[in-house]
Short mmCIF file of C-alpha atoms in Angstrom, two decimals:
data_model
loop_
_atom_site.label_atom_id
_atom_site.label_comp_id
_atom_site.label_asym_id
_atom_site.label_seq_id
_atom_site.Cartn_x
_atom_site.Cartn_y
_atom_site.Cartn_z
CA MET A 1 4.57 -22.37 7.52
CA SER A 2 0.73 -21.68 8.33
CA SER A 3 -1.47 -24.79 8.48
CA PHE A 4 -4.95 -24.82 7.14
CA LEU A 5 -6.87 -25.10 10.38
CA PRO A 6 -5.38 -22.41 12.44
CA VAL A 7 -5.82 -19.88 9.52
CA ILE A 8 -9.54 -20.75 9.18
CA PHE A 9 -9.94 -20.32 12.87
CA LEU A 10 -8.33 -16.87 12.77
CA VAL A 11 -10.95 -15.82 9.99
CA LEU A 12 -13.89 -16.76 12.04
CA VAL A 13 -12.81 -15.42 15.25
CA PHE A 14 -14.03 -11.72 15.74
CA VAL A 15 -11.53 -9.25 16.79
CA PRO A 16 -12.38 -5.51 17.25
CA SER A 17 -10.97 -3.77 14.11
CA ILE A 18 -10.19 -0.17 13.15
CA LEU A 19 -12.65 -0.78 10.46
CA SER A 20 -15.51 -1.24 12.93
CA ALA A 21 -14.91 2.07 14.70
CA PRO A 22 -17.52 4.87 14.05
CA VAL A 23 -16.62 6.88 11.03
CA THR A 24 -17.73 10.07 9.29
CA SER A 25 -20.32 9.68 6.47
CA LEU A 26 -18.78 9.39 3.23
CA THR A 27 -20.50 10.23 -0.01
CA LYS A 28 -19.47 9.94 -4.03
CA ASP A 29 -20.55 13.42 -4.73
CA TYR A 30 -19.00 15.05 -1.43
CA TYR A 31 -17.16 17.73 -3.54
CA GLN A 32 -19.98 18.50 -6.04
CA GLU A 33 -20.88 21.62 -4.64
CA THR A 34 -17.54 22.91 -2.88
CA CYS A 35 -15.14 21.75 -5.42
CA PRO A 36 -16.93 20.49 -8.68
CA ASP A 37 -13.82 19.96 -10.56
CA PHE A 38 -12.05 17.65 -7.95
CA SER A 39 -12.25 14.44 -10.08
CA LYS A 40 -11.08 16.27 -13.29
CA ILE A 41 -8.05 17.81 -11.65
CA VAL A 42 -6.70 14.62 -9.82
CA ARG A 43 -7.22 12.53 -12.80
CA GLU A 44 -5.55 15.11 -15.21
CA THR A 45 -2.63 15.39 -12.87
CA VAL A 46 -1.99 11.58 -12.44
CA THR A 47 -2.34 11.31 -16.34
CA THR A 48 0.48 13.92 -17.07
CA THR A 49 2.84 12.26 -14.53
CA GLN A 50 2.41 8.41 -15.32
CA GLY A 51 5.84 6.98 -15.70
CA PRO A 52 7.05 3.94 -17.60
CA GLN A 53 5.92 0.37 -16.50
CA GLY A 54 3.01 1.43 -14.37
CA ARG A 55 5.60 3.11 -12.01
CA THR A 56 3.18 5.92 -10.98
CA ALA A 57 0.43 3.59 -10.57
CA ALA A 58 2.41 1.05 -8.34
CA GLY A 59 3.74 4.00 -6.15
CA ILE A 60 0.40 5.56 -5.45
CA LEU A 61 -1.37 2.28 -4.84
CA ARG A 62 1.48 1.20 -2.41
CA LEU A 63 1.29 4.70 -0.74
CA PHE A 64 -2.48 4.40 -0.21
CA PHE A 65 -2.02 0.91 1.19
CA HIS A 66 0.71 1.81 3.63
CA ASP A 67 -1.26 5.08 4.73
CA CYS A 68 -4.74 2.87 5.50
CA PHE A 69 -2.83 0.04 7.32
CA LEU A 70 -1.50 2.10 10.02
CA GLU A 71 -3.72 4.95 11.45
CA GLY A 72 -6.41 4.43 8.80
CA CYS A 73 -7.06 6.09 5.44
CA ASP A 74 -5.97 9.41 6.81
CA ALA A 75 -2.93 10.61 4.95
CA SER A 76 -0.63 10.14 7.89
CA VAL A 77 1.95 8.67 5.78
CA LEU A 78 2.40 11.94 3.95
CA ILE A 79 3.57 13.88 7.12
CA ALA A 80 7.30 14.83 7.10
CA LYS A 81 9.31 14.59 10.39
CA ASN A 82 10.35 17.35 12.46
CA ALA A 83 12.82 17.91 15.13
CA LEU A 84 10.62 16.10 17.73
CA ASN A 85 8.95 13.36 15.78
CA LYS A 86 10.06 10.70 13.33
CA SER A 87 6.98 10.10 10.85
CA GLU A 88 5.74 6.99 9.26
CA ARG A 89 7.54 7.78 6.02
CA ASP A 90 10.86 7.72 7.89
CA ASP A 91 10.81 4.02 8.72
CA GLU A 92 12.77 1.69 6.67
CA LEU A 93 9.69 -0.31 5.60
CA ASN A 94 8.51 3.09 3.91
CA HIS A 95 11.66 3.75 2.19
CA SER A 96 10.22 2.02 -0.91
CA LEU A 97 7.64 4.87 -1.03
CA THR A 98 9.38 7.15 -3.71
CA GLU A 99 9.89 10.94 -3.59
CA GLU A 100 8.29 11.01 -7.25
CA THR A 101 5.09 9.68 -5.49
CA PHE A 102 4.88 12.00 -2.82
CA ASP A 103 5.52 14.66 -5.48
CA ILE A 104 2.59 13.76 -7.57
CA VAL A 105 0.37 14.17 -4.22
CA THR A 106 1.89 17.54 -3.72
CA ARG A 107 1.08 18.57 -7.36
CA ILE A 108 -2.49 17.46 -7.09
CA LYS A 109 -2.85 19.39 -3.70
CA ALA A 110 -1.52 22.44 -5.18
CA ALA A 111 -3.71 22.22 -8.20
CA LEU A 112 -6.93 21.90 -5.96
CA GLU A 113 -5.58 24.62 -3.51
CA GLU A 114 -5.74 26.85 -6.45
CA SER A 115 -9.27 25.82 -7.39
CA CYS A 116 -10.91 25.27 -4.16
CA PRO A 117 -8.83 26.30 -1.26
CA GLY A 118 -8.96 24.60 2.16
CA VAL A 119 -11.84 22.09 0.83
CA VAL A 120 -10.04 18.85 -0.25
CA SER A 121 -8.16 16.55 2.21
CA CYS A 122 -4.96 14.85 1.45
CA ALA A 123 -6.58 11.47 2.49
CA ASP A 124 -9.19 12.01 -0.30
CA ILE A 125 -6.58 12.83 -3.04
CA LEU A 126 -4.76 9.75 -1.99
CA ALA A 127 -8.06 7.68 -2.36
CA GLN A 128 -9.27 9.10 -5.69
CA SER A 129 -5.56 9.21 -7.35
CA THR A 130 -5.36 5.48 -6.42
CA HIS A 131 -8.35 4.71 -8.20
CA ASP A 132 -7.32 6.85 -11.12
CA VAL A 133 -4.01 5.01 -11.63
CA VAL A 134 -5.27 1.66 -11.39
CA THR A 135 -8.09 2.17 -13.91
CA MET A 136 -5.25 3.72 -16.29
CA ILE A 137 -3.35 0.89 -16.57
CA GLY A 138 -6.02 -1.77 -16.97
CA GLY A 139 -7.46 -2.19 -13.71
CA PRO A 140 -11.11 -2.24 -12.62
CA SER A 141 -12.90 0.68 -11.44
CA TYR A 142 -14.70 0.97 -8.24
CA GLU A 143 -16.49 3.30 -6.11
CA VAL A 144 -14.75 5.85 -4.21
CA LYS A 145 -16.39 7.58 -1.55
CA LEU A 146 -15.42 10.93 -0.24
CA GLY A 147 -15.30 13.07 2.72
CA ARG A 148 -12.42 11.90 4.67
CA LYS A 149 -10.25 14.37 6.87
CA ASP A 150 -6.42 14.17 7.43
CA GLY A 151 -5.13 12.89 10.73
CA PHE A 152 -3.10 14.50 13.33
CA GLU A 153 -0.57 11.73 14.23
CA SER A 154 2.11 9.81 12.36
CA LYS A 155 4.69 7.72 14.07
CA ALA A 156 7.58 5.79 12.52
CA HIS A 157 7.63 3.34 15.48
CA LYS A 158 4.14 2.19 14.54
CA VAL A 159 4.99 0.93 10.99
CA ARG A 160 6.67 -2.17 11.55
CA GLU A 161 3.82 -3.73 13.46
CA ASN A 162 1.16 -3.00 10.94
CA LEU A 163 2.61 -3.76 7.53
CA PRO A 164 3.22 -7.14 5.84
CA LEU A 165 6.94 -8.19 5.70
CA PRO A 166 8.29 -10.01 2.39
CA ASN A 167 8.98 -13.05 4.42
CA HIS A 168 5.72 -13.17 6.22
CA THR A 169 3.64 -16.51 6.44
CA VAL A 170 0.06 -16.52 5.73
CA HIS A 171 -0.71 -16.66 9.40
CA ASP A 172 1.60 -13.39 9.75
CA MET A 173 -0.31 -11.50 7.11
CA MET A 174 -3.86 -12.66 8.13
CA SER A 175 -3.31 -11.48 11.60
CA LEU A 176 -2.73 -7.85 10.17
CA PHE A 177 -5.42 -8.06 7.58
CA GLN A 178 -8.09 -9.28 9.95
CA LYS A 179 -7.46 -6.45 12.58
CA LYS A 180 -8.36 -4.27 9.52
CA GLY A 181 -11.54 -6.27 9.02
CA PHE A 182 -10.43 -8.23 6.00
CA THR A 183 -11.10 -11.92 5.32
CA LEU A 184 -8.62 -14.25 3.78
CA LYS A 185 -10.08 -14.10 0.21
CA GLU A 186 -9.89 -10.42 0.51
CA MET A 187 -6.31 -10.60 1.45
CA VAL A 188 -5.32 -12.64 -1.57
CA ALA A 189 -7.37 -10.24 -3.85
CA LEU A 190 -5.54 -7.12 -2.39
CA SER A 191 -2.26 -9.18 -2.83
CA GLY A 192 -2.89 -8.87 -6.59
CA ALA A 193 -1.75 -5.32 -6.37
CA HIS A 194 1.75 -6.93 -6.87
CA THR A 195 0.93 -7.36 -10.60
CA ILE A 196 2.71 -4.02 -10.77
CA GLY A 197 5.58 -2.32 -9.26
CA ILE A 198 9.06 -3.49 -8.11
CA SER A 199 10.86 -4.89 -5.11
CA HIS A 200 14.44 -4.30 -4.18
CA CYS A 201 16.98 -7.21 -4.10
CA LYS A 202 17.48 -7.26 -0.12
CA ASP A 203 13.89 -8.20 0.07
CA PHE A 204 14.10 -11.70 -1.94
CA ILE A 205 17.78 -12.34 -2.36
CA SER A 206 17.91 -14.82 0.17
CA ARG A 207 15.57 -16.93 -1.89
CA VAL A 208 17.91 -17.29 -4.61
CA ILE A 209 21.41 -16.76 -3.06
CA GLY A 210 22.66 -18.06 0.15
CA PRO A 211 22.83 -21.31 2.45
CA GLN A 212 19.10 -22.07 1.84
CA PRO A 213 17.81 -20.96 -1.46
CA ASP A 214 14.32 -21.69 -2.14
CA PRO A 215 14.00 -24.86 -3.96
CA ASP A 216 10.22 -23.80 -5.05
CA ILE A 217 11.56 -20.91 -7.18
CA GLU A 218 11.55 -21.52 -10.94
CA ALA A 219 15.15 -22.34 -11.77
CA ARG A 220 15.40 -19.87 -14.93
CA TYR A 221 13.77 -17.22 -13.01
CA ALA A 222 16.26 -17.83 -10.20
CA GLU A 223 19.06 -17.40 -12.70
CA VAL A 224 17.53 -14.20 -13.81
CA LEU A 225 17.16 -12.80 -10.44
CA LYS A 226 20.75 -13.55 -9.47
CA SER A 227 22.02 -11.62 -12.69
CA LEU A 228 19.77 -8.70 -11.60
CA CYS A 229 21.13 -8.65 -8.11
CA LYS A 230 24.73 -9.47 -8.66
CA ASP A 231 25.89 -5.95 -7.22
CA TYR A 232 23.13 -5.00 -4.99
CA THR A 233 25.16 -4.78 -1.91
CA VAL A 234 26.84 -1.75 -3.88
CA ASN A 235 23.69 -0.39 -5.73
CA GLU A 236 20.85 -0.52 -3.43
CA THR A 237 18.42 0.40 -6.23
CA ARG A 238 18.63 -2.95 -7.71
CA GLY A 239 15.47 -4.88 -8.07
CA SER A 240 12.92 -6.92 -10.01
CA PHE A 241 9.35 -6.29 -11.21
CA LEU A 242 6.95 -8.19 -9.08
CA ASP A 243 5.31 -9.38 -12.00
CA PRO A 244 8.08 -9.89 -15.01
CA VAL A 245 5.68 -10.92 -17.55
CA THR A 246 3.44 -8.08 -17.75
CA PRO A 247 4.88 -5.30 -15.51
CA ASP A 248 3.04 -2.27 -16.96
CA LYS A 249 -0.50 -3.89 -16.98
CA PHE A 250 -2.85 -4.50 -14.25
CA ASP A 251 -3.98 -7.93 -14.92
CA ASN A 252 -4.03 -11.34 -13.19
CA MET A 253 -0.60 -12.22 -14.38
CA TYR A 254 0.53 -12.13 -10.80
CA TYR A 255 -1.36 -15.46 -9.86
CA LYS A 256 -0.31 -17.12 -13.02
CA ASN A 257 3.21 -16.48 -12.00
CA LEU A 258 2.71 -17.79 -8.48
CA GLU A 259 1.51 -21.19 -10.02
CA LYS A 260 4.63 -21.41 -12.08
CA GLY A 261 6.96 -20.74 -8.93
CA MET A 262 7.61 -17.04 -10.15
CA GLY A 263 6.34 -15.38 -7.10
CA LEU A 264 9.20 -12.73 -6.29
CA LEU A 265 8.71 -12.48 -2.44
CA ALA A 266 8.46 -15.26 0.00
CA SER A 267 5.21 -13.59 1.11
CA ASP A 268 3.93 -14.02 -2.43
CA HIS A 269 4.96 -17.67 -3.10
CA ILE A 270 3.22 -18.52 0.20
CA LEU A 271 -0.02 -17.65 -1.10
CA PHE A 272 0.19 -20.55 -3.49
CA LYS A 273 2.03 -22.96 -1.42
CA ASP A 274 -0.41 -22.73 1.64
CA ASN A 275 -3.30 -24.94 1.44
CA SER A 276 -5.65 -22.13 2.80
CA THR A 277 -4.95 -19.56 0.12
CA ARG A 278 -4.21 -21.61 -2.92
CA PRO A 279 -7.82 -22.04 -3.85
CA PHE A 280 -8.19 -18.25 -4.12
CA VAL A 281 -4.82 -18.16 -6.24
CA GLU A 282 -6.02 -20.66 -8.65
CA LEU A 283 -9.43 -18.96 -9.08
CA TYR A 284 -7.90 -15.44 -9.96
CA ALA A 285 -5.26 -17.17 -12.26
CA ASN A 286 -8.13 -18.86 -14.17
CA ASP A 287 -10.61 -16.07 -14.14
CA GLN A 288 -9.45 -12.27 -14.37
CA THR A 289 -13.12 -10.95 -14.17
CA VAL A 290 -13.49 -12.69 -10.95
CA PHE A 291 -10.21 -11.16 -9.48
CA PHE A 292 -11.09 -7.70 -10.86
CA GLU A 293 -14.67 -7.88 -9.10
CA ASP A 294 -13.01 -9.14 -5.71
CA PHE A 295 -10.16 -6.56 -6.05
CA ALA A 296 -12.66 -3.58 -6.65
CA ARG A 297 -14.75 -4.75 -3.57
CA ALA A 298 -11.69 -5.29 -1.47
CA MET A 299 -10.33 -1.56 -2.39
CA GLU A 300 -13.69 -0.11 -1.61
CA LYS A 301 -13.50 -1.59 1.97
CA LEU A 302 -9.74 -0.55 2.11
CA GLY A 303 -10.88 3.05 1.60
CA MET A 304 -13.00 3.03 4.68
CA VAL A 305 -10.63 1.84 7.18
CA GLY A 306 -10.27 4.17 10.01
CA VAL A 307 -11.60 7.22 8.21
CA LYS A 308 -11.40 10.29 10.20
CA GLY A 309 -14.35 12.85 10.50
CA ASP A 310 -14.37 16.67 11.73
CA LYS A 311 -13.78 15.77 15.43
CA ASP A 312 -10.50 13.82 14.86
CA GLY A 313 -9.10 15.20 11.65
CA GLU A 314 -8.70 18.33 9.53
CA VAL A 315 -8.05 19.47 5.86
CA ARG A 316 -4.40 20.10 5.68
CA ARG A 317 -3.07 23.07 3.65
CA ARG A 318 -0.04 21.18 2.94
CA CYS A 319 -0.15 17.39 2.91
CA ASP A 320 3.37 16.88 4.49
CA ASN A 321 2.53 19.34 7.58
CA LEU A 322 -0.32 19.85 10.04
CA ASN A 323 -2.10 22.97 10.09
CA LYS A 324 -1.95 23.05 13.92
CA PRO A 325 1.53 23.41 15.31
CA ASN A 326 0.45 21.81 18.49
CA GLY A 327 -0.92 18.58 16.75
CA SER A 328 0.05 15.31 18.40
CA VAL A 329 2.66 14.75 15.48
CA ALA A 330 4.55 17.39 16.99
CA GLU A 331 4.73 15.48 20.53
CA PRO A 332 8.11 14.05 21.14
CA ASP A 333 8.63 10.62 20.00
CA LYS A 334 10.78 8.72 22.58
CA SER A 335 12.43 6.64 20.13
CA PHE A 336 13.64 9.72 18.25
CA THR A 337 14.42 12.36 20.74
CA SER A 338 17.74 10.87 21.96
CA ASN A 339 18.87 11.41 18.17
CA ILE A 340 17.79 15.01 17.84
CA SER A 341 21.27 16.60 17.77
CA PHE A 342 22.31 13.95 15.06
CA GLU A 343 19.24 14.58 12.99
CA LEU A 344 19.79 18.37 13.04
CA ASN A 345 23.33 18.22 12.00
CA LEU A 346 22.52 16.20 8.93
#
């Protein structure tokens, strides 16, 4: 378990981050002249595709986070693999990103290409659609600056070292968040995104079944999870809402659940158990307005992580493929080339 002093020390020590690198200048009205219907097209598309229990919102929000925490907010997570490269979306940690979510981005891109071809980046589509789905299910609005370019690289082997895991401690998570320029409080605020969405049984089952079940989990909640996951080894789609109380609403219930021993993942529960993050959990559980304000600011900051400009990015014609066939995504991935013949025979 993380102790109080090491975590605070970690927050205060400066580590160069991807956020501190020079980025292109983003503006709110970037597409005002070149694609005036940009915002309208994005919002109309996500509105018509919103699934039950905030499913669409959770999927797009997770997609945006997973994108920004690797190569920066450059839509690298959308790139599909080819014979020479295994891309980010192929790593096991990204298997939770549903095809439905990728399809929504594809629909938005197609509509924008019809209205203003070759203008809007996939990275900006992700940023704007994330904002829209969050507000659609009751979350806070925040400023979305635009003008990102799409990245040239997407490597599966980079995923695991850059994303939080379900069993991470506060120290583990903070080491990742700090590299992107976030404070401890901002990390807890962004974790509030778990007020929507689901997690598969394999990510939390050890907390309720096994040789060392977690004694901190609320007893009735543990029984419900056992029932939900009774055949998870046969049906891998089994899972539970991250917030079992208000799963289709963006609110502060996630933090209230943590106080009651109803955090689904070990990495959720530890935010309340660890002395360094508990005050922020209690703050957000008691005041949704403060949570919304802090979440909004953290999302604005997240959207600036590793932004690409004209020199190191492009506007893709298709979000799942580079315009330039000789882009770095097509360079052989050493962890993948030995399996080329197997992959091609699937």
